[in-house]
PDB file of C-alpha atoms and ligand atoms in Angstrom:
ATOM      1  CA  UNK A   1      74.013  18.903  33.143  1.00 49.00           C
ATOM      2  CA  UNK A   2      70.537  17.385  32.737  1.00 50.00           C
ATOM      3  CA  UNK A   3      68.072  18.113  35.337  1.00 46.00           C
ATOM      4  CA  UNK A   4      65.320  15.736  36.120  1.00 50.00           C
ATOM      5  CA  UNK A   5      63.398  17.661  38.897  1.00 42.00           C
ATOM      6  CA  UNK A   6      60.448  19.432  38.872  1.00 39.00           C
ATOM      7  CA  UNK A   7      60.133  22.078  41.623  1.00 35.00           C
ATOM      8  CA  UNK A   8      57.766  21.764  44.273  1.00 34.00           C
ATOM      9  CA  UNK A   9      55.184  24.467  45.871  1.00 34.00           C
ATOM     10  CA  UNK A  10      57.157  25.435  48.554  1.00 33.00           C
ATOM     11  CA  UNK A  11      57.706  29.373  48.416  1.00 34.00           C
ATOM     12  CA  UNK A  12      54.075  29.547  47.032  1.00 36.00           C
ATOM     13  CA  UNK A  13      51.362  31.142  49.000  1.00 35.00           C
ATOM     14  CA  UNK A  14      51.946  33.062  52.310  1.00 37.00           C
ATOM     15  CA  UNK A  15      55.120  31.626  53.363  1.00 35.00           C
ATOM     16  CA  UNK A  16      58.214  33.669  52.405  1.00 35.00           C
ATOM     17  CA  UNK A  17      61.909  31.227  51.935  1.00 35.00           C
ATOM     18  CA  UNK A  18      64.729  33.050  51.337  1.00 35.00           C
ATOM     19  CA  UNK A  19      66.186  32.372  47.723  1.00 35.00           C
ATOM     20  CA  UNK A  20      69.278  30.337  49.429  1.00 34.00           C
ATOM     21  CA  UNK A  21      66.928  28.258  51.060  1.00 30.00           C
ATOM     22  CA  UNK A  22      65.384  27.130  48.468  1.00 31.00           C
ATOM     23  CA  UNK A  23      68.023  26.353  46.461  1.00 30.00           C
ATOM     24  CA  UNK A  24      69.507  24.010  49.105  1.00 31.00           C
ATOM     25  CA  UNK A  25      66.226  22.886  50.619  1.00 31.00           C
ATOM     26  CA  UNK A  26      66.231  19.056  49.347  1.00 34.00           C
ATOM     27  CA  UNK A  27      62.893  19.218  49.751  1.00 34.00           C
ATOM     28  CA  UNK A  28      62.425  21.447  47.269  1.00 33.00           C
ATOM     29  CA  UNK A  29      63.467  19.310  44.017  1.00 41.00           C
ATOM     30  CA  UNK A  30      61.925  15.830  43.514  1.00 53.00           C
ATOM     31  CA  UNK A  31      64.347  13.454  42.126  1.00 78.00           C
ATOM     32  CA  UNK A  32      63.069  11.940  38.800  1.00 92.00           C
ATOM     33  CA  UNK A  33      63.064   8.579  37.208  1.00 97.00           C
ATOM     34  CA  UNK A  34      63.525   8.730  33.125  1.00 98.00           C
ATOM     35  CA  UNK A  35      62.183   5.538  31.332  1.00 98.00           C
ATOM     36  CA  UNK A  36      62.950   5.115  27.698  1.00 98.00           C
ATOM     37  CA  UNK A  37      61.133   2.702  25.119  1.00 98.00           C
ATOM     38  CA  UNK A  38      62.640   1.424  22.132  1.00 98.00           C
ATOM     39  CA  UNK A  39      60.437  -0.401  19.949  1.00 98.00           C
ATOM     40  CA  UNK A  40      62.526  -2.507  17.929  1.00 98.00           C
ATOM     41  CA  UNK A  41      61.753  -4.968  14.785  1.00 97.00           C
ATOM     42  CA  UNK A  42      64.894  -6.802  13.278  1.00 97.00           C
ATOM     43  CA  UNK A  43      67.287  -4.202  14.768  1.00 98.00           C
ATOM     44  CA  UNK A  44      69.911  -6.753  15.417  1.00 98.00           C
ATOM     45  CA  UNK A  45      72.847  -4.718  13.965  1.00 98.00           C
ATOM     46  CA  UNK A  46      72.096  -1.704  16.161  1.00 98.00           C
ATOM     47  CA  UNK A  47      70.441  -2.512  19.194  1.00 98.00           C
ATOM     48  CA  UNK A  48      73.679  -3.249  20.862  1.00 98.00           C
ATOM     49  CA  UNK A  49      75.386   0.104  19.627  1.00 98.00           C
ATOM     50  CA  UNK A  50      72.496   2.289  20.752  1.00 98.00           C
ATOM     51  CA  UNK A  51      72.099   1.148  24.024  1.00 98.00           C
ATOM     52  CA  UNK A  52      75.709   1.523  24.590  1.00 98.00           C
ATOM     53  CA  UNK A  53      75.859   5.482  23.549  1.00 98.00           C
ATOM     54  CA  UNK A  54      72.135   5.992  25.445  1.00 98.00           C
ATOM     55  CA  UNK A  55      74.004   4.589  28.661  1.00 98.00           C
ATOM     56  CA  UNK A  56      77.421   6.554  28.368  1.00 98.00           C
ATOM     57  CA  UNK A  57      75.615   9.879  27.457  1.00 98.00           C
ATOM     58  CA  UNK A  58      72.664   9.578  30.254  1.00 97.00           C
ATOM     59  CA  UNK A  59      75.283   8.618  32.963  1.00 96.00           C
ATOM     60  CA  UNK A  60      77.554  11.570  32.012  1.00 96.00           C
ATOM     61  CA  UNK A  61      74.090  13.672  32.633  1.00 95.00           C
ATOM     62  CA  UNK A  62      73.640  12.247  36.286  1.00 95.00           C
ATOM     63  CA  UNK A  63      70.225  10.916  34.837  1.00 96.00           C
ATOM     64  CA  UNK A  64      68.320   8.138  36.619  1.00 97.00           C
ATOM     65  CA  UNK A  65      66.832   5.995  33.581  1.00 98.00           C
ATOM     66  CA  UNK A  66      66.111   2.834  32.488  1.00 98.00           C
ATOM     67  CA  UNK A  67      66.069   1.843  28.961  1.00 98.00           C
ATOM     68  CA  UNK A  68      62.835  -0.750  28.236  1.00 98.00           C
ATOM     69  CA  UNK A  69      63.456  -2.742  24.797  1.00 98.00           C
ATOM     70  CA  UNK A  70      60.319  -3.837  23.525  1.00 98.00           C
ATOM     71  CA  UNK A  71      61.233  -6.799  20.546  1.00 98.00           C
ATOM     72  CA  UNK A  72      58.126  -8.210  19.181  1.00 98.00           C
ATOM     73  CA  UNK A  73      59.832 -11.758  18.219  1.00 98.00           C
ATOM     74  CA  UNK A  74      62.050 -10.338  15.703  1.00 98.00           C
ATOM     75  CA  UNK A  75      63.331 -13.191  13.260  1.00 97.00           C
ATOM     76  CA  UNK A  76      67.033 -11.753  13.494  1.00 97.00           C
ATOM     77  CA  UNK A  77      66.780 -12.550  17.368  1.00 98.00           C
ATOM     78  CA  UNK A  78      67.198  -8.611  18.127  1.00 98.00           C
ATOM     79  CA  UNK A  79      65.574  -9.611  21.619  1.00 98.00           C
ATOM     80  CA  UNK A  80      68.033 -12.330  22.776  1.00 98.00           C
ATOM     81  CA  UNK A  81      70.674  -9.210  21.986  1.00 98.00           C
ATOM     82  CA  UNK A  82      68.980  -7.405  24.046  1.00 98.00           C
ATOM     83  CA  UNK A  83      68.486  -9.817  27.134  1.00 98.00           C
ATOM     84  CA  UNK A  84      72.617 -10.558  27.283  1.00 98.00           C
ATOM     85  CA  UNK A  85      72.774  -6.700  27.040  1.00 98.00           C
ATOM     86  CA  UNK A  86      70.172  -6.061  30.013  1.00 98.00           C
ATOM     87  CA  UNK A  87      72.238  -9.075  32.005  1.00 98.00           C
ATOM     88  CA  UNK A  88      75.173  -6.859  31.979  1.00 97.00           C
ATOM     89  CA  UNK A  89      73.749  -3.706  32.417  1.00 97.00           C
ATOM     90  CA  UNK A  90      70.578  -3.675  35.419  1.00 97.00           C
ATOM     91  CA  UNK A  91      69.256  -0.302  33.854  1.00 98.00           C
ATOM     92  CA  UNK A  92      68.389  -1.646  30.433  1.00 98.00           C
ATOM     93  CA  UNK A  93      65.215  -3.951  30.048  1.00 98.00           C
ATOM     94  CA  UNK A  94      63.490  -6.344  27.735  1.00 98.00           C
ATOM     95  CA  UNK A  95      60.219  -6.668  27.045  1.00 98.00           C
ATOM     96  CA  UNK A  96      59.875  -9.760  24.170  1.00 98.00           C
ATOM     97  CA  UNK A  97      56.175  -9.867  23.173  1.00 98.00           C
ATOM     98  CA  UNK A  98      55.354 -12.842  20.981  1.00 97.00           C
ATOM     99  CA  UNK A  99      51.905 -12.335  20.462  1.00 91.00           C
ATOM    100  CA  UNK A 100      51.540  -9.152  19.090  1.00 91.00           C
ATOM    101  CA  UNK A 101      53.431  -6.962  16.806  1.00 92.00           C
ATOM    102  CA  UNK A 102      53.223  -3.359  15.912  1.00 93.00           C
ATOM    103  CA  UNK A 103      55.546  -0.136  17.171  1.00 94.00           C
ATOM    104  CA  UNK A 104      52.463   1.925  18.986  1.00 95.00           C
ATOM    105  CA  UNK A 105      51.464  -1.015  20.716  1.00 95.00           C
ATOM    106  CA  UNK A 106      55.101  -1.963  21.725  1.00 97.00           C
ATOM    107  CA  UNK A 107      56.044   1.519  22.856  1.00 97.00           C
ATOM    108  CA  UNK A 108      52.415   1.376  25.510  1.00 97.00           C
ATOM    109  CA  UNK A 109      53.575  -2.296  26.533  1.00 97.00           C
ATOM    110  CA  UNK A 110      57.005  -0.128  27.793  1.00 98.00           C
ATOM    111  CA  UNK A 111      55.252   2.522  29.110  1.00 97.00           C
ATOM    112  CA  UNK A 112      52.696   0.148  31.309  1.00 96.00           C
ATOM    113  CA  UNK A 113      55.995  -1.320  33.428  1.00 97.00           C
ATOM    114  CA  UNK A 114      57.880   2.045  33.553  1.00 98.00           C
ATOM    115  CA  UNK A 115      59.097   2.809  36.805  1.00 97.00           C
ATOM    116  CA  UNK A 116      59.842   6.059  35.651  1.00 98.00           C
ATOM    117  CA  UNK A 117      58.223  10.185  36.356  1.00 97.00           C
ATOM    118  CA  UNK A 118      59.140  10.982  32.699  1.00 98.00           C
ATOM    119  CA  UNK A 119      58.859   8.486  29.768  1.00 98.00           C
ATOM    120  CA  UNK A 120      59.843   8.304  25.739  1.00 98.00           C
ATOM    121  CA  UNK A 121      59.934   6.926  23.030  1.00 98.00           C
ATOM    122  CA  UNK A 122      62.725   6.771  20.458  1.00 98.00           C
ATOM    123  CA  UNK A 123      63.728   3.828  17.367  1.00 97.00           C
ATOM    124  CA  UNK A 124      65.967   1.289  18.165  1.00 98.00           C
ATOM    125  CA  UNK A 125      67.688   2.141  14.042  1.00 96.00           C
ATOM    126  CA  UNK A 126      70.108   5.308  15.129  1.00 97.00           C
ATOM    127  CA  UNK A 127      68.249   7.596  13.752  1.00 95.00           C
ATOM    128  CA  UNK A 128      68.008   9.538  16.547  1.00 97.00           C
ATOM    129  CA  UNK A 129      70.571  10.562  18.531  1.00 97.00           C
ATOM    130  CA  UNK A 130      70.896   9.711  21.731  1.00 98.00           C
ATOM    131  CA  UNK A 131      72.312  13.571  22.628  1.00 98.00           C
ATOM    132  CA  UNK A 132      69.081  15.158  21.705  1.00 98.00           C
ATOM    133  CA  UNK A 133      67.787  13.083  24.923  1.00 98.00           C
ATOM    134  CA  UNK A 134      69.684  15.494  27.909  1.00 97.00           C
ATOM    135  CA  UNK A 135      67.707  18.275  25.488  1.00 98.00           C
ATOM    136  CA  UNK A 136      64.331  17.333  25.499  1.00 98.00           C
ATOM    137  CA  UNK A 137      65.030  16.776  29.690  1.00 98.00           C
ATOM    138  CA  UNK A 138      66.461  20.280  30.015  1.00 97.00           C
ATOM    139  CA  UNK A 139      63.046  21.448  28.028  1.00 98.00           C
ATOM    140  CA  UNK A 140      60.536  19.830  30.311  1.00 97.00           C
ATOM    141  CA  UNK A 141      62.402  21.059  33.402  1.00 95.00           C
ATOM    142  CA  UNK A 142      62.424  24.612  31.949  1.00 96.00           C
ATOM    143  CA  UNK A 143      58.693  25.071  32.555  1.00 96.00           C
ATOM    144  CA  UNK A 144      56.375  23.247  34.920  1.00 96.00           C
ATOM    145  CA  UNK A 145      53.583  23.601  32.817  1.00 97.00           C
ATOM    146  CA  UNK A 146      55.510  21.875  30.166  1.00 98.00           C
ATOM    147  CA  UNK A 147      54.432  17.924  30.011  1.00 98.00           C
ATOM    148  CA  UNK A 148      55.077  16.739  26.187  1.00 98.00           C
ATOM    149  CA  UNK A 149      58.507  17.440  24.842  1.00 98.00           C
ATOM    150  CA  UNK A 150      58.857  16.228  21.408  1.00 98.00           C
ATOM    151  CA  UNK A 151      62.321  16.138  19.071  1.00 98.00           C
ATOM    152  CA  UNK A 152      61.324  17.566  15.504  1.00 96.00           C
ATOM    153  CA  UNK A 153      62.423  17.155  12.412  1.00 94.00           C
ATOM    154  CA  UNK A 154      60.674  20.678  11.172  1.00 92.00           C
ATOM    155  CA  UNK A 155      61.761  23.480  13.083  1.00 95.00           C
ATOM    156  CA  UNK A 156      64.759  25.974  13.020  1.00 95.00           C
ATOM    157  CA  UNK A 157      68.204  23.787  13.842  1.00 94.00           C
ATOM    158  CA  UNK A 158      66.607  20.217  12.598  1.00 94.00           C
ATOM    159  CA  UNK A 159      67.644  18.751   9.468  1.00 87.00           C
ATOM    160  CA  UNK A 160      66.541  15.332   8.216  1.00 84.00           C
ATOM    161  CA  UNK A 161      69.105  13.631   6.136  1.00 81.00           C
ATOM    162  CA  UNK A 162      68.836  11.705   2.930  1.00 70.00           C
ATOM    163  CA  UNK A 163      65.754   9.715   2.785  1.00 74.00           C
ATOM    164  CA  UNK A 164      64.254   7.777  -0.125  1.00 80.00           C
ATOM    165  CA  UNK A 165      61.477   9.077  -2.223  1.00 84.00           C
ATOM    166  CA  UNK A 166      58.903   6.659  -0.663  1.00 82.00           C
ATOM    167  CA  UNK A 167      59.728   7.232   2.817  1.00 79.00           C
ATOM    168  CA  UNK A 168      59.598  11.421   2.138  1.00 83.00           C
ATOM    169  CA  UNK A 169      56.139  11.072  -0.201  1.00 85.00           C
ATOM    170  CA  UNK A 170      55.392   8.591   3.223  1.00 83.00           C
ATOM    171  CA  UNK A 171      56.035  11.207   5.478  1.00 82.00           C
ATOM    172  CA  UNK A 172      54.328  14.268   3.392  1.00 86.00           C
ATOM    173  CA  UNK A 173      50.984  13.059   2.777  1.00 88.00           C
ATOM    174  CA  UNK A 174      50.373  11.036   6.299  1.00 86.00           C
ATOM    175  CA  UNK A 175      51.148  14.463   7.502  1.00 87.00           C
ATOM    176  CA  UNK A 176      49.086  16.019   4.987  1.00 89.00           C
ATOM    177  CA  UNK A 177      46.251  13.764   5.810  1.00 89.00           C
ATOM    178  CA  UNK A 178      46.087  13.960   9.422  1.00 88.00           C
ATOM    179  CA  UNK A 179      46.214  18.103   8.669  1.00 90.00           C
ATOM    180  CA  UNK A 180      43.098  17.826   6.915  1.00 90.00           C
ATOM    181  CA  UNK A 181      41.423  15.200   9.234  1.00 89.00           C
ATOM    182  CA  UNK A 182      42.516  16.332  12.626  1.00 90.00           C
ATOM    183  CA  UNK A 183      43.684  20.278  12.000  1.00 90.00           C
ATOM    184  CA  UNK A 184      43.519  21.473  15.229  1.00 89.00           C
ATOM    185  CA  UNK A 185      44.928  18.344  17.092  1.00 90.00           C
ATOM    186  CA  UNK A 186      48.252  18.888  14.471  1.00 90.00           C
ATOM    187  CA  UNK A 187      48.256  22.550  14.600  1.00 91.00           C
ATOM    188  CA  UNK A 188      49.480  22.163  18.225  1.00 92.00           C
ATOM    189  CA  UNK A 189      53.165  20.700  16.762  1.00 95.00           C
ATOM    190  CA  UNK A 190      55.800  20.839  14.006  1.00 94.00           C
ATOM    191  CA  UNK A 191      56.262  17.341  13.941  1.00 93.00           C
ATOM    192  CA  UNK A 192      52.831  15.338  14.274  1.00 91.00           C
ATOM    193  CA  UNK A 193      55.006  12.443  12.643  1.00 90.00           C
ATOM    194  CA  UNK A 194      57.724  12.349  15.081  1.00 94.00           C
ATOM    195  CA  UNK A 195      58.408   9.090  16.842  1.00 95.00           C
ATOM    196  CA  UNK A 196      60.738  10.469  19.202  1.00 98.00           C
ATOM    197  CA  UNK A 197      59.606  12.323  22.066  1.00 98.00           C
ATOM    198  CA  UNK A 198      59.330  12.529  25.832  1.00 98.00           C
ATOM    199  CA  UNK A 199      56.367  13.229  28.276  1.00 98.00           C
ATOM    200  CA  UNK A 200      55.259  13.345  32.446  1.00 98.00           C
ATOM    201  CA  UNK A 201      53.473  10.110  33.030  1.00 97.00           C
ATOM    202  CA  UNK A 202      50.859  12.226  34.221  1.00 97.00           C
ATOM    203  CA  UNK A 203      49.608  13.270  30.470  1.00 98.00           C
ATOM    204  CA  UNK A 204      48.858   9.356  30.096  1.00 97.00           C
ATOM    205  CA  UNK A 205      47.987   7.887  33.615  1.00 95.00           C
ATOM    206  CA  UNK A 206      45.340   5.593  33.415  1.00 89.00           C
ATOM    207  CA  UNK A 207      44.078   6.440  30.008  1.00 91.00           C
ATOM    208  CA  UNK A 208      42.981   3.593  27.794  1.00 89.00           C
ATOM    209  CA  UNK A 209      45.329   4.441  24.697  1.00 91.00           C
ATOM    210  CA  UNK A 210      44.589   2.211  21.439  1.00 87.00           C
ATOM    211  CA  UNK A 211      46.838   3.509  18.383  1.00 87.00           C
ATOM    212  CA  UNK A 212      47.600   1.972  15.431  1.00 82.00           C
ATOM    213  CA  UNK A 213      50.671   0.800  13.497  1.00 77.00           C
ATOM    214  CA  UNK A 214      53.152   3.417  14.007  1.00 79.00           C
ATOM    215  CA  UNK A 215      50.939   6.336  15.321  1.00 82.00           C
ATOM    216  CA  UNK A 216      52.023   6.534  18.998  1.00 93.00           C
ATOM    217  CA  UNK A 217      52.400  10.978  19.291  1.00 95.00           C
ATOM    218  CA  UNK A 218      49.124  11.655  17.573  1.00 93.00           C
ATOM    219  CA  UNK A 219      47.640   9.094  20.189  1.00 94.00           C
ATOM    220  CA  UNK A 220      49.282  10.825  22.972  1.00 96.00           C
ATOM    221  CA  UNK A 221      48.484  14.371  21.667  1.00 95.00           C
ATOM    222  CA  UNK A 222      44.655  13.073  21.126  1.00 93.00           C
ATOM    223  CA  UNK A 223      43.843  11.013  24.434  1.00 94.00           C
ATOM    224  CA  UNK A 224      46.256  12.533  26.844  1.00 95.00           C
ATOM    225  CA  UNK A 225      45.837  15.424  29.782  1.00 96.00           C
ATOM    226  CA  UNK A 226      48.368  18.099  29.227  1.00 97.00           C
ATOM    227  CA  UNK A 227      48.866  21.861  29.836  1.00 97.00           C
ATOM    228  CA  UNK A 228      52.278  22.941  27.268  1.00 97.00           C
ATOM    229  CA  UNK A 229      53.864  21.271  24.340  1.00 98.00           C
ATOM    230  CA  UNK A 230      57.580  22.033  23.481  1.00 98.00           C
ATOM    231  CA  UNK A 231      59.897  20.950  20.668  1.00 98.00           C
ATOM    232  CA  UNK A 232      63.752  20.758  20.313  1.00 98.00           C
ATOM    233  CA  UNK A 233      65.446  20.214  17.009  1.00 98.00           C
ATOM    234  CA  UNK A 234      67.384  17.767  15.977  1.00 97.00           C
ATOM    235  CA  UNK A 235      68.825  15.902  12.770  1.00 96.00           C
ATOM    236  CA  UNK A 236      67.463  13.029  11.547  1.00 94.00           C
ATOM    237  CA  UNK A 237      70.176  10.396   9.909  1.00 93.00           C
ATOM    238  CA  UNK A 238      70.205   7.910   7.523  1.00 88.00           C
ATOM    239  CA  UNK A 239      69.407   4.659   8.254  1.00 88.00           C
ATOM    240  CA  UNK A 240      72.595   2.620   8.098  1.00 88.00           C
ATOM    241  CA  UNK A 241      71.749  -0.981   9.073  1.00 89.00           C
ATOM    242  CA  UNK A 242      68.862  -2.952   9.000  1.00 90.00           C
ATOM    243  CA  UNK A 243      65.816  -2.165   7.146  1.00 84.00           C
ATOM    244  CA  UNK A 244      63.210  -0.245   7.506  1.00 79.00           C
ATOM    245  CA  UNK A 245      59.692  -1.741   8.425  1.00 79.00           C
ATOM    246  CA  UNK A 246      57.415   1.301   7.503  1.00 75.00           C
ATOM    247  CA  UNK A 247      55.726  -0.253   4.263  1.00 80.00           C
ATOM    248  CA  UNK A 248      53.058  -0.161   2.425  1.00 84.00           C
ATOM    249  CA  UNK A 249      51.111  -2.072   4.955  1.00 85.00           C
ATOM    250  CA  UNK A 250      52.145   0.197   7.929  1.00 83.00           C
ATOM    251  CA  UNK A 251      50.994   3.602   5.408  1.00 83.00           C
ATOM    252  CA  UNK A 252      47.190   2.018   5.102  1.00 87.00           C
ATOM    253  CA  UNK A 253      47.254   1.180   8.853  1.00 87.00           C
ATOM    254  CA  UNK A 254      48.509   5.350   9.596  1.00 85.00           C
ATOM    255  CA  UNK A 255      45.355   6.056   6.945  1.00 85.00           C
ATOM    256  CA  UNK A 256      42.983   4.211   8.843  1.00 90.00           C
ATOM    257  CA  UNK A 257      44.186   5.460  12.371  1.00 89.00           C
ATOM    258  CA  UNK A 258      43.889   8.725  11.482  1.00 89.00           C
ATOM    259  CA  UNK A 259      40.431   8.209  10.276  1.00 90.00           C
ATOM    260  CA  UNK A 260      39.154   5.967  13.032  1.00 91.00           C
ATOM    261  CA  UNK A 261      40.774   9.186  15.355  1.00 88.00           C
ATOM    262  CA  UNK A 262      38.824  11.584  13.454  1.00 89.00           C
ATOM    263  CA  UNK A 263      35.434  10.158  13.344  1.00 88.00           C
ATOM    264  CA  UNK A 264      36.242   9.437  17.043  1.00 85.00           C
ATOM    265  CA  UNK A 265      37.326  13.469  18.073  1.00 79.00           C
ATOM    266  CA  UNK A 266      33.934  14.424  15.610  1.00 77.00           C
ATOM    267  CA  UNK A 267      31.325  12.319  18.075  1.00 72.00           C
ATOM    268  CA  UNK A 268      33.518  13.418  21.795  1.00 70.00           C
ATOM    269  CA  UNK A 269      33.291  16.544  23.450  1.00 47.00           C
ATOM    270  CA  UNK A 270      37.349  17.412  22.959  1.00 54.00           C
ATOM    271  CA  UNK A 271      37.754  19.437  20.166  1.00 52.00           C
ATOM    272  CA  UNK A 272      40.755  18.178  17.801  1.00 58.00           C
TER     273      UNK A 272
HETATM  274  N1  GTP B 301      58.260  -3.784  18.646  1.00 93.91           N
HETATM  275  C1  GTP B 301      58.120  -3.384  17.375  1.00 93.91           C
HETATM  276  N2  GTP B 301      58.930  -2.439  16.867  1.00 93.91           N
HETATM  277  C2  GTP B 301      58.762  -2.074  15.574  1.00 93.91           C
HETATM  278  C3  GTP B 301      57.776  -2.625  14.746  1.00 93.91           C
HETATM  279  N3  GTP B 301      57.868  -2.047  13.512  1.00 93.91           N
HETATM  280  C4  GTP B 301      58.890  -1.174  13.583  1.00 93.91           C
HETATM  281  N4  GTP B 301      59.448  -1.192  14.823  1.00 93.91           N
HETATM  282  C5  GTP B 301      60.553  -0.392  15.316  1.00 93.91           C
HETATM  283  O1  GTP B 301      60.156   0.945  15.294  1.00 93.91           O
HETATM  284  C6  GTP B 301      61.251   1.791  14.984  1.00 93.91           C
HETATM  285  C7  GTP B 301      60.931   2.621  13.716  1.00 93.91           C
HETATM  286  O2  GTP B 301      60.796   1.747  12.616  1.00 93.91           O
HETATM  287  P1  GTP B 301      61.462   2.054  11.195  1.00 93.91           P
HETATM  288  O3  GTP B 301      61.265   0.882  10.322  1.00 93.91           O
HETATM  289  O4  GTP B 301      62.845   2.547  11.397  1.00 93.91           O
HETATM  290  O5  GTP B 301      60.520   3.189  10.691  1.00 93.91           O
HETATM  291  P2  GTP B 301      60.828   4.675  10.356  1.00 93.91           P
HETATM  292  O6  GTP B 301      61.991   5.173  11.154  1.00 93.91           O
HETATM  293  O7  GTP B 301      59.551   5.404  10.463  1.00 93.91           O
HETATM  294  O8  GTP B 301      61.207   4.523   8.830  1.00 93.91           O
HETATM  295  P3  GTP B 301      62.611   4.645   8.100  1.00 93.91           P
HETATM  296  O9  GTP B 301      62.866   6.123   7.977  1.00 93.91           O
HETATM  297  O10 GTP B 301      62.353   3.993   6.797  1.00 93.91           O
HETATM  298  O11 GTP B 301      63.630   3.937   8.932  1.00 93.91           O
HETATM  299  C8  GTP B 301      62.448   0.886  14.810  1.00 93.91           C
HETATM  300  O12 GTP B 301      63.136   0.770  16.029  1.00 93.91           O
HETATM  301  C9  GTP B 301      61.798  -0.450  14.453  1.00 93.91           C
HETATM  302  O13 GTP B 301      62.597  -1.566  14.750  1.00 93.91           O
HETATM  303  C10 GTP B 301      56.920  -3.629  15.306  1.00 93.91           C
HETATM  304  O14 GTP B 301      56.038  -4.178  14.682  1.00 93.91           O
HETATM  305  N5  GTP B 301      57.135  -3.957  16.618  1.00 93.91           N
HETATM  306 MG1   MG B 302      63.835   4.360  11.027  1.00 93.91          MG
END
């Protein structure tokens, strides 16, 4: 079972509990809230699927969450899905923006009215599967000093699955180029692409976060306050309905982020 407590400081210092005391002390765990943001874009044909599996397999966990859909207008009415869904079901949200549009943006609108300790990210498409979620919890709860958990497509156990030519050459060089412009900011993770990840709300707090296009981790890893990084595997699948929205346009915005971010890290005192 999922864990969503962090363990508090008592049994540090001078006082002495003994081991069974602790373990039954409420006191001693902090109940935790877990708020998940989907950005979504046309993702009519699978908003309604995912939410369904996220609920079944975080209730079967015993994990508090809410799920905050963030629909930037989408033509194929993916956000008046959502709202019928989020009548039914109190724990799942919608947040339909129709003044803006872009997925880092979307996914900071979610974060700003999270009620949860822990937020994340993951895409509204199926991609990602929603069982990889109780893993990146267990991984956070493993280590205090753990704040950033992120689900990777490049370490032992992952496996992405059949993916077109553009969207690997896509992949490769924005990773390539953000290697070369911000090496010791992408040294720190396997997947500095990843759009699926989890994190305290502590690492962002108050920070003024302004990514661009689809960018959201790199922002995170650049402007946040953390102490340890972790990474889970998992596999990566196929898109099977709707299509996908990271074009040409959205590669050119990723090339100027990254350069905006490292003429930005160059002039501030953090090293990345
Ligand atoms: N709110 C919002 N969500 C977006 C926007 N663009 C994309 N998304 C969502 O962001 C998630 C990832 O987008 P995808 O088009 O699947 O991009 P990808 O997974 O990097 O690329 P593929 O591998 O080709 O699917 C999906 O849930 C999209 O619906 C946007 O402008 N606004
Ligand atoms: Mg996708």
């Amino acid at each position: 079972m999922a864990k969503i407590c962090r363990k508090s400081a008592i049994g540090s210092g001078h006082i002495e509990i003994a081991p069974i005391f602790r373990l039954f002390n409420p006191m001693n765990k902090t109940s935790q809230k877990f708020t998940l943001v989907i950005p979504t874009y046309n993702e009519a044909a699978n908003i309604e699927s995912l939410c369904s599996l996220l609920a079944g397999v975080l209730s079967k966990e015993n994990i508090d969450f809410e799920v905050i859909v963030v629909d930037d207008n989408s033509p194929d009415q993916t956000w008046k899905i959502a709202q019928t869904i989020a009548e039914k079901d109190k724990r799942i949200k919608v947040i339909h923006r129709v003044d803006r549009r872009g997925l880092a943006t979307a996914v900071i609108a979610g974060w700003k009215n999270a009620k949860g300790d822990i937020l994340g990210v993951m895409d509204g498409d199926l991609q990602q599967p929603p069982e990889t979620i109780p893993l990146l919890l267990n991984k956070l709860n493993e280590d205090a000093l753990i704040d950033i958990v992120i689900a990777s497509r490049n370490i032992k156990g992952s496996m992405a699955l059949r993916r077109s030519a553009w969207r690997r050459f896509v992949s490769w060089s924005a990773t390539l180029i953000s290697v070369l412009l911000l090496p010791k900011l992408v040294a720190q993770v396997s997947d500095p692409m990843s759009g699926f990840f989890i994190l305290r709300k502590e690492v962002i707090g108050e920070k003024v976060l302004n990514p661009l296009g689809y960018k959201i981790l790199l922002e995170v890893l650049a402007k946040g306050t953390y102490k340890k990084i972790a990474e889970v595997p998992y596999i990566f699948a196929e898109r099977k309905k709707g299509g996908s929205k990271a074009g040409v346009k959205q590669y050119l915005l990723s090339f100027i982020y990254l350069l905006r971010l490292s003429i930005q890290s160059s002039r501030s005192l953090k090293s990345l």
